[in-house]
Amino acid sequence: MRGVNRRQFLAYMGIGTAVGLINACGGGSGIPTAGMMTGGGGSGGGTTTPGATFQDPPLAQLTRNGNLVETTLSPMRAQTTINGQTVTMMLYNGSYPAPTIRVKSGDILRVNFTNNLPANADITGTNVLGYDMSVTNLHTHGWHVSPSGNADNIFLHFNPGDSHTFEYDLSKQWGGMMGFYHPHNHGTVGEQFWRGLAGGALIVEDDTPELQNYEEHIMIITDISIANGLPTEWTRQDYMRNLGDIVMVNGQVNPVLNIQPGQVQRWRILNACVYRYLRVSLQNHTMYLVGVDDNLLDQPVPINDILLAPAERIDVLVKADQTPGTYTFEDLNSNTPLVTVEYSGAQTNDQIPTTINSATANWVAQLRQMDTSNLRQVSMTLSFVRGQGAINGGVFGQNTYILESPVGTYEVWTIFNRSGMDHPFHQHVDGAVILSINGGDPAYAQLYTSVNGLKDTINVPPMGSVTMLVPVLDYTGDTVFHCHILGHEDIGMMGIWRRV
Ligand SMILES: [Cu+2]
């Protein structure tokens, strides 16, 4: 708690006057209000002029030999251009956004990783918590792979110049999901995200024919503030909340995406902001939700707008079925345009499918029928304790809370939020079936407690709770669960999940 004044302390605790301060700014599941713009910025609110032509993130270069796929990832210091400004960032392969890795269920992905971040440079050095910013690692968010050895092992860490070969066996990973990769080195995660290592998409190709023929786009939403050619300095307050004043999709401010009249496009959307809660909507259009964090659904769910907490993903179909013109895909929480959608080209008449043949959704439907009364019940409480984040009172790295779960079982976890802020709870390795949500946005609760989807990240509303059915399948080893406001994780809101 070095140098923390009373207001910051109250903010850490989520109490007192700080509650209003925090909730007014990007506070998440709440109803969008004009107040959310306060301090939140956005890229000029609703008045941002349309930018350049929409670009998908680049594809990673892969070499394939049978089911063995290899690629190279290297975090490095590199320059990019954001909204006309040159910015020096930390970027995977020098690319912003980071390259998309597309693989298939059953593949083995080998990532040849080298930490090319410079030691002791202006964007590295030691951060305010005392961690070395040039040390990093790699997490494959959302993948059902081993958390141990050379796989999704977030306890590994790499100094500048270190190389490592990660190997992910995707034989137990079903198709049809978009995860993302990002650093997971405790104490530096939020700041490394902020400085550009906010992930690239990890696509596992579909196992269903109904969604194969649509034009597809990936939308990675991030935010940033820039000063002196760098992302603004990450201060102690930023561990609690940090909203960038520029909001981007794939590193672009309000790009223009063309759609043919009558066309259906598939958009795979990720909130990769460190703190910003989004409520996304396409003006005058219904979006059809076909996939959530970890899997495709069995049928499209029509939605007008949807809360997207940090690290949540949605897979939606949109149909250009309105009067030809220009429509804004926007964040209703901050009244910020994300993408300008422009009708152009020849009339066509694509259809939204009525069902999706998703084996995973069928399995989740069975899980929803399970009698959970005899399952082990686990309760976890998220809170702030003396300016640090905690789970069941344990601050990660000090008196870490450890949950031991037998593999091959199912557990019911209830996550309580004892603070005045939203916390997106994320568990590694296995997605969960959401059974109930107490508090927050009723539409969000209704959606995620009814769809046949697996969630690896779920928002736990202020003073509310989430109950979920957690399959503990296939993989032993230590991994973690934590708040995905990554600054909260850095100050301790993380626990160890010991799978035995
Ligand atoms: Cu949190």
Short mmCIF file of C-alpha atoms and ligand atoms in Angstrom, two decimals:
data_model
loop_
_atom_site.label_atom_id
_atom_site.label_comp_id
_atom_site.label_asym_id
_atom_site.label_seq_id
_atom_site.Cartn_x
_atom_site.Cartn_y
_atom_site.Cartn_z
CA MET A 1 0.00 0.00 0.00
CA ARG A 2 2.92 2.34 -0.62
CA GLY A 3 1.77 5.87 -1.34
CA VAL A 4 -1.93 5.14 -1.56
CA ASN A 5 -4.14 8.01 -0.48
CA ARG A 6 -7.48 7.61 1.22
CA ARG A 7 -9.56 7.90 -1.92
CA GLN A 8 -7.52 5.24 -3.69
CA PHE A 9 -7.73 3.10 -0.60
CA LEU A 10 -11.51 3.40 -0.61
CA ALA A 11 -11.48 2.60 -4.30
CA TYR A 12 -9.47 -0.53 -3.61
CA MET A 13 -11.97 -1.51 -0.98
CA GLY A 14 -14.88 -0.75 -3.26
CA ILE A 15 -16.58 1.21 -0.53
CA GLY A 16 -17.52 4.71 0.44
CA THR A 17 -17.50 7.49 -2.10
CA ALA A 18 -15.31 5.43 -4.35
CA VAL A 19 -18.21 3.21 -5.28
CA GLY A 20 -19.92 5.98 -7.16
CA LEU A 21 -16.65 6.96 -8.79
CA ILE A 22 -15.94 3.48 -10.00
CA ASN A 23 -19.43 2.60 -11.09
CA ALA A 24 -19.77 5.79 -13.05
CA CYS A 25 -16.84 4.90 -15.25
CA GLY A 26 -17.13 1.83 -17.34
CA GLY A 27 -18.73 -0.03 -14.48
CA GLY A 28 -19.95 -2.96 -16.25
CA SER A 29 -23.16 -4.81 -16.05
CA GLY A 30 -25.03 -1.66 -15.23
CA ILE A 31 -27.40 0.04 -17.57
CA PRO A 32 -25.59 2.47 -19.86
CA THR A 33 -25.84 6.01 -18.63
CA ALA A 34 -24.41 9.29 -19.74
CA GLY A 35 -22.34 9.21 -16.56
CA MET A 36 -20.31 6.36 -17.94
CA MET A 37 -18.58 8.77 -20.26
CA THR A 38 -17.13 10.60 -17.27
CA GLY A 39 -13.45 9.96 -17.38
CA GLY A 40 -14.15 7.08 -19.70
CA GLY A 41 -13.61 8.92 -22.89
CA GLY A 42 -14.12 6.70 -25.83
CA SER A 43 -12.82 7.93 -29.11
CA GLY A 44 -14.91 11.03 -29.34
CA GLY A 45 -18.24 9.55 -28.43
CA GLY A 46 -20.77 9.25 -31.21
CA THR A 47 -19.15 11.85 -33.40
CA THR A 48 -16.05 9.95 -34.54
CA THR A 49 -15.84 10.08 -38.29
CA PRO A 50 -15.51 6.77 -40.10
CA GLY A 51 -11.91 5.67 -40.45
CA ALA A 52 -10.05 3.47 -42.90
CA THR A 53 -11.25 0.23 -44.44
CA PHE A 54 -11.78 -2.51 -41.87
CA GLN A 55 -8.93 -5.00 -41.65
CA ASP A 56 -8.93 -8.37 -39.97
CA PRO A 57 -5.91 -9.20 -37.82
CA PRO A 58 -3.13 -10.82 -39.86
CA LEU A 59 -2.95 -14.60 -40.01
CA ALA A 60 -0.02 -16.25 -38.28
CA GLN A 61 2.32 -18.10 -40.61
CA LEU A 62 1.82 -21.78 -39.92
CA THR A 63 3.63 -24.82 -41.20
CA ARG A 64 1.56 -27.97 -41.18
CA ASN A 65 2.82 -31.53 -41.27
CA GLY A 66 -0.12 -33.87 -40.78
CA ASN A 67 -1.72 -32.76 -37.55
CA LEU A 68 1.44 -31.02 -36.31
CA VAL A 69 1.20 -27.27 -36.76
CA GLU A 70 4.08 -24.92 -35.99
CA THR A 71 4.29 -21.21 -35.63
CA THR A 72 6.49 -18.53 -34.08
CA LEU A 73 5.52 -15.92 -31.52
CA SER A 74 7.82 -13.29 -30.19
CA PRO A 75 6.86 -10.39 -27.96
CA MET A 76 9.02 -7.40 -28.85
CA ARG A 77 9.25 -3.65 -28.67
CA ALA A 78 7.83 -2.26 -31.89
CA GLN A 79 6.16 0.79 -33.34
CA THR A 80 2.69 0.94 -34.76
CA THR A 81 0.31 3.68 -35.81
CA ILE A 82 -2.87 4.30 -33.85
CA ASN A 83 -5.30 6.93 -35.01
CA GLY A 84 -2.49 8.69 -36.91
CA GLN A 85 -0.04 8.64 -33.99
CA THR A 86 3.15 6.61 -33.91
CA VAL A 87 3.26 4.56 -30.71
CA THR A 88 5.98 2.33 -29.31
CA MET A 89 4.38 -0.73 -27.82
CA MET A 90 4.97 -4.33 -26.77
CA LEU A 91 3.72 -6.42 -29.66
CA TYR A 92 3.67 -10.06 -30.69
CA ASN A 93 5.80 -10.37 -33.84
CA GLY A 94 5.69 -6.57 -34.06
CA SER A 95 2.06 -6.76 -35.12
CA TYR A 96 -0.95 -4.88 -33.74
CA PRO A 97 -3.27 -6.63 -33.45
CA ALA A 98 -1.40 -9.86 -32.93
CA PRO A 99 -1.64 -12.59 -35.55
CA THR A 100 -4.55 -15.03 -35.57
CA ILE A 101 -3.68 -18.69 -35.15
CA ARG A 102 -6.20 -21.03 -36.81
CA VAL A 103 -6.00 -24.71 -35.98
CA LYS A 104 -8.29 -27.73 -35.86
CA SER A 105 -9.52 -30.04 -33.19
CA GLY A 106 -7.02 -32.91 -32.99
CA ASP A 107 -4.05 -30.79 -34.01
CA ILE A 108 -0.86 -30.44 -32.05
CA LEU A 109 0.21 -26.81 -32.05
CA ARG A 110 3.85 -26.04 -31.45
CA VAL A 111 4.67 -22.41 -30.68
CA ASN A 112 8.32 -21.44 -30.96
CA PHE A 113 8.41 -18.59 -28.49
CA THR A 114 11.23 -16.10 -27.92
CA ASN A 115 11.05 -13.20 -25.52
CA ASN A 116 12.50 -10.36 -27.58
CA LEU A 117 11.43 -7.64 -25.16
CA PRO A 118 14.39 -5.43 -24.31
CA ALA A 119 15.64 -5.37 -20.74
CA ASN A 120 15.62 -2.04 -18.92
CA ALA A 121 14.14 -0.04 -21.76
CA ASP A 122 11.68 2.81 -21.31
CA ILE A 123 8.74 0.46 -21.67
CA THR A 124 10.17 -2.29 -19.53
CA GLY A 125 12.10 -1.76 -16.31
CA THR A 126 10.39 -2.37 -12.99
CA ASN A 127 6.73 -1.49 -12.52
CA VAL A 128 5.16 0.14 -9.46
CA LEU A 129 4.51 -3.26 -7.87
CA GLY A 130 8.19 -4.13 -8.23
CA TYR A 131 7.87 -6.63 -11.08
CA ASP A 132 10.21 -6.70 -14.06
CA MET A 133 8.18 -5.66 -17.10
CA SER A 134 10.51 -7.43 -19.54
CA VAL A 135 9.59 -10.86 -18.13
CA THR A 136 6.67 -12.50 -19.88
CA ASN A 137 5.01 -15.83 -20.74
CA LEU A 138 2.05 -17.21 -22.69
CA HIS A 139 -1.51 -18.31 -21.89
CA THR A 140 -3.96 -19.88 -24.34
CA HIS A 141 -7.16 -18.43 -22.93
CA GLY A 142 -10.18 -20.70 -23.41
CA TRP A 143 -8.41 -23.81 -24.59
CA HIS A 144 -9.11 -27.15 -22.97
CA VAL A 145 -5.48 -28.25 -22.88
CA SER A 146 -3.03 -29.33 -20.21
CA PRO A 147 -2.02 -26.58 -17.76
CA SER A 148 1.31 -28.32 -17.11
CA GLY A 149 4.68 -28.98 -18.70
CA ASN A 150 5.19 -27.21 -22.01
CA ALA A 151 1.48 -26.59 -22.59
CA ASP A 152 -0.71 -23.87 -21.05
CA ASN A 153 1.60 -23.53 -18.06
CA ILE A 154 1.35 -20.00 -16.74
CA PHE A 155 3.89 -20.67 -14.00
CA LEU A 156 6.68 -20.59 -16.59
CA HIS A 157 8.25 -17.22 -17.20
CA PHE A 158 10.86 -15.97 -19.60
CA ASN A 159 13.54 -13.32 -19.35
CA PRO A 160 14.62 -11.25 -22.35
CA GLY A 161 16.39 -13.53 -24.83
CA ASP A 162 14.84 -16.75 -23.48
CA SER A 163 13.31 -19.18 -25.96
CA HIS A 164 10.82 -21.93 -25.30
CA THR A 165 8.77 -24.38 -27.34
CA PHE A 166 5.17 -24.65 -26.19
CA GLU A 167 3.19 -27.65 -27.36
CA TYR A 168 -0.61 -27.80 -27.14
CA ASP A 169 -2.36 -31.13 -27.73
CA LEU A 170 -5.79 -30.25 -29.08
CA SER A 171 -7.10 -33.81 -29.15
CA LYS A 172 -9.63 -32.97 -26.42
CA GLN A 173 -10.45 -29.51 -27.71
CA TRP A 174 -13.67 -29.33 -29.73
CA GLY A 175 -14.00 -27.15 -32.76
CA GLY A 176 -15.95 -23.94 -33.22
CA MET A 177 -14.47 -21.60 -30.64
CA MET A 178 -12.32 -18.49 -30.51
CA GLY A 179 -9.90 -18.22 -27.64
CA PHE A 180 -7.02 -15.79 -27.42
CA TYR A 181 -3.42 -15.76 -26.30
CA HIS A 182 -1.86 -13.25 -23.97
CA PRO A 183 0.84 -12.97 -21.26
CA HIS A 184 0.04 -14.31 -17.79
CA ASN A 185 3.08 -13.36 -15.75
CA HIS A 186 1.70 -12.32 -12.36
CA GLY A 187 2.31 -8.67 -11.49
CA THR A 188 2.77 -7.47 -15.07
CA VAL A 189 -0.26 -8.81 -16.91
CA GLY A 190 -2.47 -5.70 -16.93
CA GLU A 191 0.38 -3.44 -17.96
CA GLN A 192 1.67 -5.78 -20.68
CA PHE A 193 -1.89 -5.92 -22.06
CA TRP A 194 -2.10 -2.13 -21.94
CA ARG A 195 1.18 -1.85 -23.81
CA GLY A 196 -0.03 -4.07 -26.65
CA LEU A 197 0.25 -7.74 -25.73
CA ALA A 198 -3.54 -7.94 -25.65
CA GLY A 199 -3.69 -11.09 -27.56
CA GLY A 200 -4.31 -12.63 -30.87
CA ALA A 201 -7.20 -14.88 -31.73
CA LEU A 202 -6.90 -18.64 -31.30
CA ILE A 203 -9.46 -20.12 -33.64
CA VAL A 204 -10.33 -23.79 -33.50
CA GLU A 205 -12.13 -24.51 -36.76
CA ASP A 206 -15.82 -25.37 -36.72
CA ASP A 207 -17.17 -28.86 -36.40
CA THR A 208 -20.51 -27.84 -37.90
CA PRO A 209 -21.52 -27.29 -41.54
CA GLU A 210 -24.15 -24.57 -40.92
CA LEU A 211 -21.68 -21.75 -40.40
CA GLN A 212 -19.14 -22.51 -43.11
CA ASN A 213 -20.18 -20.22 -45.91
CA TYR A 214 -20.42 -16.80 -44.36
CA GLU A 215 -17.93 -14.01 -44.79
CA GLU A 216 -16.15 -13.99 -41.44
CA HIS A 217 -14.45 -11.20 -39.52
CA ILE A 218 -12.55 -11.09 -36.26
CA MET A 219 -13.00 -8.03 -34.07
CA ILE A 220 -10.53 -7.57 -31.23
CA ILE A 221 -11.60 -4.57 -29.20
CA THR A 222 -8.93 -2.75 -27.18
CA ASP A 223 -8.50 0.69 -25.69
CA ILE A 224 -5.49 2.84 -25.00
CA SER A 225 -4.36 6.32 -24.01
CA ILE A 226 -1.21 7.68 -25.60
CA ALA A 227 1.31 10.23 -24.35
CA ASN A 228 4.73 11.06 -25.80
CA GLY A 229 4.57 8.23 -28.32
CA LEU A 230 3.92 5.58 -25.67
CA PRO A 231 0.89 4.07 -23.99
CA THR A 232 0.37 6.25 -20.93
CA GLU A 233 2.32 5.28 -17.85
CA TRP A 234 0.62 2.59 -15.77
CA THR A 235 0.09 4.00 -12.29
CA ARG A 236 -0.98 2.45 -9.02
CA GLN A 237 -4.58 3.55 -9.60
CA ASP A 238 -4.56 1.73 -12.95
CA TYR A 239 -4.54 -1.61 -11.11
CA MET A 240 -8.06 -0.72 -9.99
CA ARG A 241 -9.40 0.81 -13.17
CA ASN A 242 -7.82 1.96 -16.39
CA LEU A 243 -9.90 3.18 -19.30
CA GLY A 244 -8.15 4.19 -22.50
CA ASP A 245 -9.48 7.23 -24.31
CA ILE A 246 -9.08 5.60 -27.73
CA VAL A 247 -11.23 2.55 -28.44
CA MET A 248 -10.15 0.36 -31.34
CA VAL A 249 -11.21 -2.65 -33.33
CA ASN A 250 -8.16 -4.55 -34.59
CA GLY A 251 -6.08 -1.47 -33.80
CA GLN A 252 -8.28 0.78 -35.97
CA VAL A 253 -10.57 3.58 -34.83
CA ASN A 254 -14.05 3.19 -36.30
CA PRO A 255 -13.04 1.37 -39.52
CA VAL A 256 -15.52 0.95 -42.36
CA LEU A 257 -16.75 -2.56 -43.06
CA ASN A 258 -18.72 -3.25 -46.23
CA ILE A 259 -21.64 -5.63 -46.33
CA GLN A 260 -23.78 -6.52 -49.32
CA PRO A 261 -27.50 -5.89 -49.02
CA GLY A 262 -29.03 -9.19 -47.90
CA GLN A 263 -25.66 -10.65 -46.90
CA VAL A 264 -25.07 -12.47 -43.63
CA GLN A 265 -21.64 -11.97 -42.04
CA ARG A 266 -20.14 -13.81 -39.11
CA TRP A 267 -18.36 -11.66 -36.54
CA ARG A 268 -16.17 -13.14 -33.82
CA ILE A 269 -15.77 -10.47 -31.18
CA LEU A 270 -13.38 -10.29 -28.22
CA ASN A 271 -13.23 -7.66 -25.48
CA ALA A 272 -9.46 -7.39 -24.99
CA CYS A 273 -9.61 -4.18 -22.93
CA VAL A 274 -7.91 -4.24 -19.54
CA TYR A 275 -10.90 -2.72 -17.76
CA ARG A 276 -13.55 -1.41 -20.16
CA TYR A 277 -16.95 -3.06 -20.11
CA LEU A 278 -18.66 -2.92 -23.48
CA ARG A 279 -22.31 -3.20 -24.44
CA VAL A 280 -22.21 -3.87 -28.15
CA SER A 281 -25.02 -3.31 -30.61
CA LEU A 282 -25.45 -2.91 -34.37
CA GLN A 283 -27.78 0.01 -35.02
CA ASN A 284 -31.23 -1.07 -36.31
CA HIS A 285 -30.09 -4.68 -36.66
CA THR A 286 -30.62 -7.85 -34.71
CA MET A 287 -27.47 -9.87 -34.00
CA TYR A 288 -27.79 -13.65 -33.84
CA LEU A 289 -25.60 -15.19 -31.18
CA VAL A 290 -24.21 -18.52 -32.46
CA GLY A 291 -21.31 -19.03 -30.07
CA VAL A 292 -20.10 -17.98 -26.63
CA ASP A 293 -16.63 -18.14 -25.05
CA ASP A 294 -15.89 -21.83 -25.53
CA ASN A 295 -18.35 -23.33 -27.98
CA LEU A 296 -20.99 -22.99 -30.67
CA LEU A 297 -24.62 -22.99 -29.58
CA ASP A 298 -27.33 -25.34 -30.92
CA GLN A 299 -29.45 -22.50 -32.25
CA PRO A 300 -28.96 -18.80 -32.97
CA VAL A 301 -30.24 -16.48 -30.23
CA PRO A 302 -31.46 -13.05 -31.42
CA ILE A 303 -30.04 -10.16 -29.39
CA ASN A 304 -30.22 -6.40 -29.75
CA ASP A 305 -27.31 -5.57 -27.49
CA ILE A 306 -25.10 -7.55 -25.18
CA LEU A 307 -22.76 -6.88 -22.29
CA LEU A 308 -19.20 -7.92 -23.07
CA ALA A 309 -16.95 -7.95 -20.00
CA PRO A 310 -13.16 -8.05 -20.39
CA ALA A 311 -12.07 -11.39 -21.96
CA GLU A 312 -15.59 -12.43 -22.99
CA ARG A 313 -16.14 -13.47 -26.60
CA ILE A 314 -19.24 -13.67 -28.74
CA ASP A 315 -19.74 -15.25 -32.14
CA VAL A 316 -22.61 -13.54 -33.96
CA LEU A 317 -24.29 -13.50 -37.35
CA VAL A 318 -25.57 -10.20 -38.69
CA LYS A 319 -27.79 -9.84 -41.74
CA ALA A 320 -27.93 -6.67 -43.86
CA ASP A 321 -31.72 -6.70 -43.95
CA GLN A 322 -32.43 -2.98 -43.44
CA THR A 323 -32.70 -0.08 -45.87
CA PRO A 324 -29.31 0.16 -47.60
CA GLY A 325 -27.19 2.76 -45.84
CA THR A 326 -24.62 3.20 -43.11
CA TYR A 327 -25.05 1.77 -39.61
CA THR A 328 -22.85 1.89 -36.56
CA PHE A 329 -21.65 -1.09 -34.59
CA GLU A 330 -21.18 0.63 -31.27
CA ASP A 331 -20.46 0.44 -27.58
CA LEU A 332 -23.63 1.68 -25.91
CA ASN A 333 -21.90 2.04 -22.51
CA SER A 334 -19.67 4.85 -23.76
CA ASN A 335 -21.61 5.83 -26.90
CA THR A 336 -18.52 5.01 -28.96
CA PRO A 337 -18.66 3.82 -32.56
CA LEU A 338 -16.61 0.68 -33.05
CA VAL A 339 -17.16 -0.12 -36.73
CA THR A 340 -19.10 1.74 -39.42
CA VAL A 341 -21.03 -0.81 -41.45
CA GLU A 342 -21.76 0.31 -44.98
CA TYR A 343 -24.11 -1.47 -47.35
CA SER A 344 -22.49 -1.83 -50.75
CA GLY A 345 -22.41 -4.18 -53.70
CA ALA A 346 -24.96 -6.48 -55.25
CA GLN A 347 -28.12 -7.61 -53.51
CA THR A 348 -27.96 -11.14 -52.15
CA ASN A 349 -30.16 -13.13 -49.84
CA ASP A 350 -28.24 -15.16 -47.27
CA GLN A 351 -30.22 -16.89 -44.53
CA ILE A 352 -29.67 -17.17 -40.79
CA PRO A 353 -29.72 -20.92 -39.96
CA THR A 354 -32.47 -22.13 -37.64
CA THR A 355 -30.34 -24.75 -35.92
CA ILE A 356 -26.64 -25.42 -35.50
CA ASN A 357 -25.40 -28.96 -35.25
CA SER A 358 -23.08 -28.45 -32.30
CA ALA A 359 -22.03 -31.58 -30.43
CA THR A 360 -20.68 -29.42 -27.60
CA ALA A 361 -24.00 -27.60 -27.16
CA ASN A 362 -25.78 -30.95 -27.05
CA TRP A 363 -23.42 -32.04 -24.28
CA VAL A 364 -24.01 -28.78 -22.40
CA ALA A 365 -27.79 -29.35 -22.74
CA GLN A 366 -27.29 -32.68 -20.95
CA LEU A 367 -25.20 -30.98 -18.25
CA ARG A 368 -28.08 -28.56 -17.69
CA GLN A 369 -30.28 -31.56 -16.82
CA MET A 370 -27.81 -32.88 -14.26
CA ASP A 371 -28.95 -33.20 -10.65
CA THR A 372 -26.39 -30.94 -9.00
CA SER A 373 -27.61 -31.42 -5.43
CA ASN A 374 -25.13 -34.21 -4.69
CA LEU A 375 -22.15 -32.50 -6.27
CA ARG A 376 -19.41 -30.86 -4.27
CA GLN A 377 -20.32 -27.22 -3.55
CA VAL A 378 -17.49 -24.68 -3.57
CA SER A 379 -17.82 -21.07 -2.57
CA MET A 380 -15.41 -18.31 -3.48
CA THR A 381 -15.55 -14.68 -2.44
CA LEU A 382 -13.91 -11.93 -4.46
CA SER A 383 -12.96 -8.89 -2.42
CA PHE A 384 -10.39 -6.22 -1.78
CA VAL A 385 -8.38 -6.57 1.40
CA ARG A 386 -6.20 -3.65 2.45
CA GLY A 387 -5.78 -2.47 -1.12
CA GLN A 388 -5.08 -5.90 -2.56
CA GLY A 389 -7.31 -8.29 -4.44
CA ALA A 390 -8.32 -11.50 -2.71
CA ILE A 391 -10.20 -14.75 -3.23
CA ASN A 392 -11.62 -16.18 0.00
CA GLY A 393 -9.41 -13.68 1.81
CA GLY A 394 -6.24 -15.01 0.19
CA VAL A 395 -4.01 -12.65 -1.77
CA PHE A 396 -2.18 -14.45 -4.57
CA GLY A 397 1.50 -14.96 -3.79
CA GLN A 398 1.05 -14.17 -0.09
CA ASN A 399 -1.63 -16.40 1.42
CA THR A 400 -2.94 -17.81 -1.84
CA TYR A 401 -6.32 -19.54 -1.79
CA ILE A 402 -5.93 -23.07 -3.20
CA LEU A 403 -8.84 -25.18 -4.41
CA GLU A 404 -8.13 -28.87 -4.92
CA SER A 405 -10.49 -30.61 -7.36
CA PRO A 406 -10.46 -34.27 -8.43
CA VAL A 407 -10.30 -34.69 -12.20
CA GLY A 408 -13.23 -36.60 -13.67
CA THR A 409 -15.79 -34.92 -11.40
CA TYR A 410 -18.26 -32.08 -11.61
CA GLU A 411 -18.44 -29.29 -9.04
CA VAL A 412 -20.81 -26.42 -8.34
CA TRP A 413 -18.99 -23.17 -7.70
CA THR A 414 -20.64 -20.04 -6.37
CA ILE A 415 -18.60 -16.90 -6.83
CA PHE A 416 -19.59 -14.07 -4.50
CA ASN A 417 -18.54 -10.50 -5.18
CA ARG A 418 -18.08 -8.56 -1.95
CA SER A 419 -17.11 -5.28 -3.55
CA GLY A 420 -18.73 -2.35 -5.29
CA MET A 421 -17.16 -3.18 -8.68
CA ASP A 422 -17.90 -5.77 -11.32
CA HIS A 423 -15.37 -8.61 -11.60
CA PRO A 424 -15.18 -10.89 -14.65
CA PHE A 425 -14.25 -14.27 -13.14
CA HIS A 426 -12.09 -16.50 -15.36
CA GLN A 427 -11.04 -20.10 -14.79
CA HIS A 428 -8.46 -21.86 -16.95
CA VAL A 429 -8.74 -25.29 -18.64
CA ASP A 430 -12.49 -25.97 -18.32
CA GLY A 431 -15.45 -23.82 -19.32
CA ALA A 432 -18.49 -23.82 -17.02
CA VAL A 433 -22.26 -23.98 -17.40
CA ILE A 434 -23.82 -20.92 -15.78
CA LEU A 435 -26.68 -21.94 -13.49
CA SER A 436 -27.67 -18.65 -11.89
CA ILE A 437 -26.59 -15.03 -11.69
CA ASN A 438 -27.67 -12.85 -8.81
CA GLY A 439 -27.56 -9.11 -9.49
CA GLY A 440 -26.44 -7.01 -12.42
CA ASP A 441 -28.03 -6.90 -15.85
CA PRO A 442 -31.13 -9.17 -16.05
CA ALA A 443 -30.71 -9.72 -19.81
CA TYR A 444 -27.13 -10.95 -19.33
CA ALA A 445 -28.27 -13.31 -16.55
CA GLN A 446 -31.20 -14.59 -18.59
CA LEU A 447 -29.00 -15.24 -21.62
CA TYR A 448 -26.12 -17.05 -19.98
CA THR A 449 -28.25 -19.14 -17.65
CA SER A 450 -30.25 -20.47 -20.60
CA VAL A 451 -27.96 -20.97 -23.61
CA ASN A 452 -26.08 -24.23 -24.04
CA GLY A 453 -22.71 -22.60 -23.85
CA LEU A 454 -19.57 -23.02 -21.78
CA LYS A 455 -18.20 -19.86 -20.24
CA ASP A 456 -14.58 -19.42 -19.19
CA THR A 457 -15.27 -15.82 -18.18
CA ILE A 458 -18.44 -14.62 -16.46
CA ASN A 459 -19.22 -11.26 -14.93
CA VAL A 460 -19.93 -11.30 -11.20
CA PRO A 461 -21.98 -8.17 -10.45
CA PRO A 462 -21.19 -5.83 -7.52
CA MET A 463 -22.37 -7.48 -4.28
CA GLY A 464 -23.87 -10.24 -6.45
CA SER A 465 -22.99 -13.84 -7.22
CA VAL A 466 -22.73 -16.42 -9.98
CA THR A 467 -23.33 -20.15 -9.55
CA MET A 468 -21.90 -22.49 -12.16
CA LEU A 469 -21.46 -26.15 -12.92
CA VAL A 470 -17.77 -26.81 -13.49
CA PRO A 471 -16.65 -29.96 -15.29
CA VAL A 472 -13.17 -30.93 -14.08
CA LEU A 473 -12.04 -32.98 -17.03
CA ASP A 474 -8.96 -34.68 -18.43
CA TYR A 475 -6.07 -32.64 -17.10
CA THR A 476 -4.30 -32.71 -13.76
CA GLY A 477 -1.88 -30.06 -12.57
CA ASP A 478 -1.93 -26.63 -11.00
CA THR A 479 -3.61 -23.78 -12.81
CA VAL A 480 -5.50 -20.65 -11.75
CA PHE A 481 -8.79 -18.77 -11.60
CA HIS A 482 -8.82 -15.01 -11.28
CA CYS A 483 -10.46 -11.72 -12.02
CA HIS A 484 -9.97 -10.74 -15.67
CA ILE A 485 -9.69 -7.08 -14.89
CA LEU A 486 -6.03 -7.88 -15.14
CA GLY A 487 -4.93 -5.13 -12.79
CA HIS A 488 -7.05 -6.81 -10.12
CA GLU A 489 -5.28 -10.08 -10.85
CA ASP A 490 -1.89 -8.34 -10.55
CA ILE A 491 -2.78 -7.07 -7.07
CA GLY A 492 -3.77 -10.54 -5.95
CA MET A 493 -7.32 -11.47 -7.04
CA MET A 494 -6.24 -14.93 -8.17
CA GLY A 495 -6.23 -18.42 -6.67
CA ILE A 496 -4.66 -21.74 -7.54
CA TRP A 497 -6.80 -24.53 -8.96
CA ARG A 498 -5.05 -27.78 -8.07
CA ARG A 499 -6.47 -30.51 -10.32
CA VAL A 500 -5.59 -33.89 -8.88
CU CU B 1 -11.78 -7.69 -10.58
#
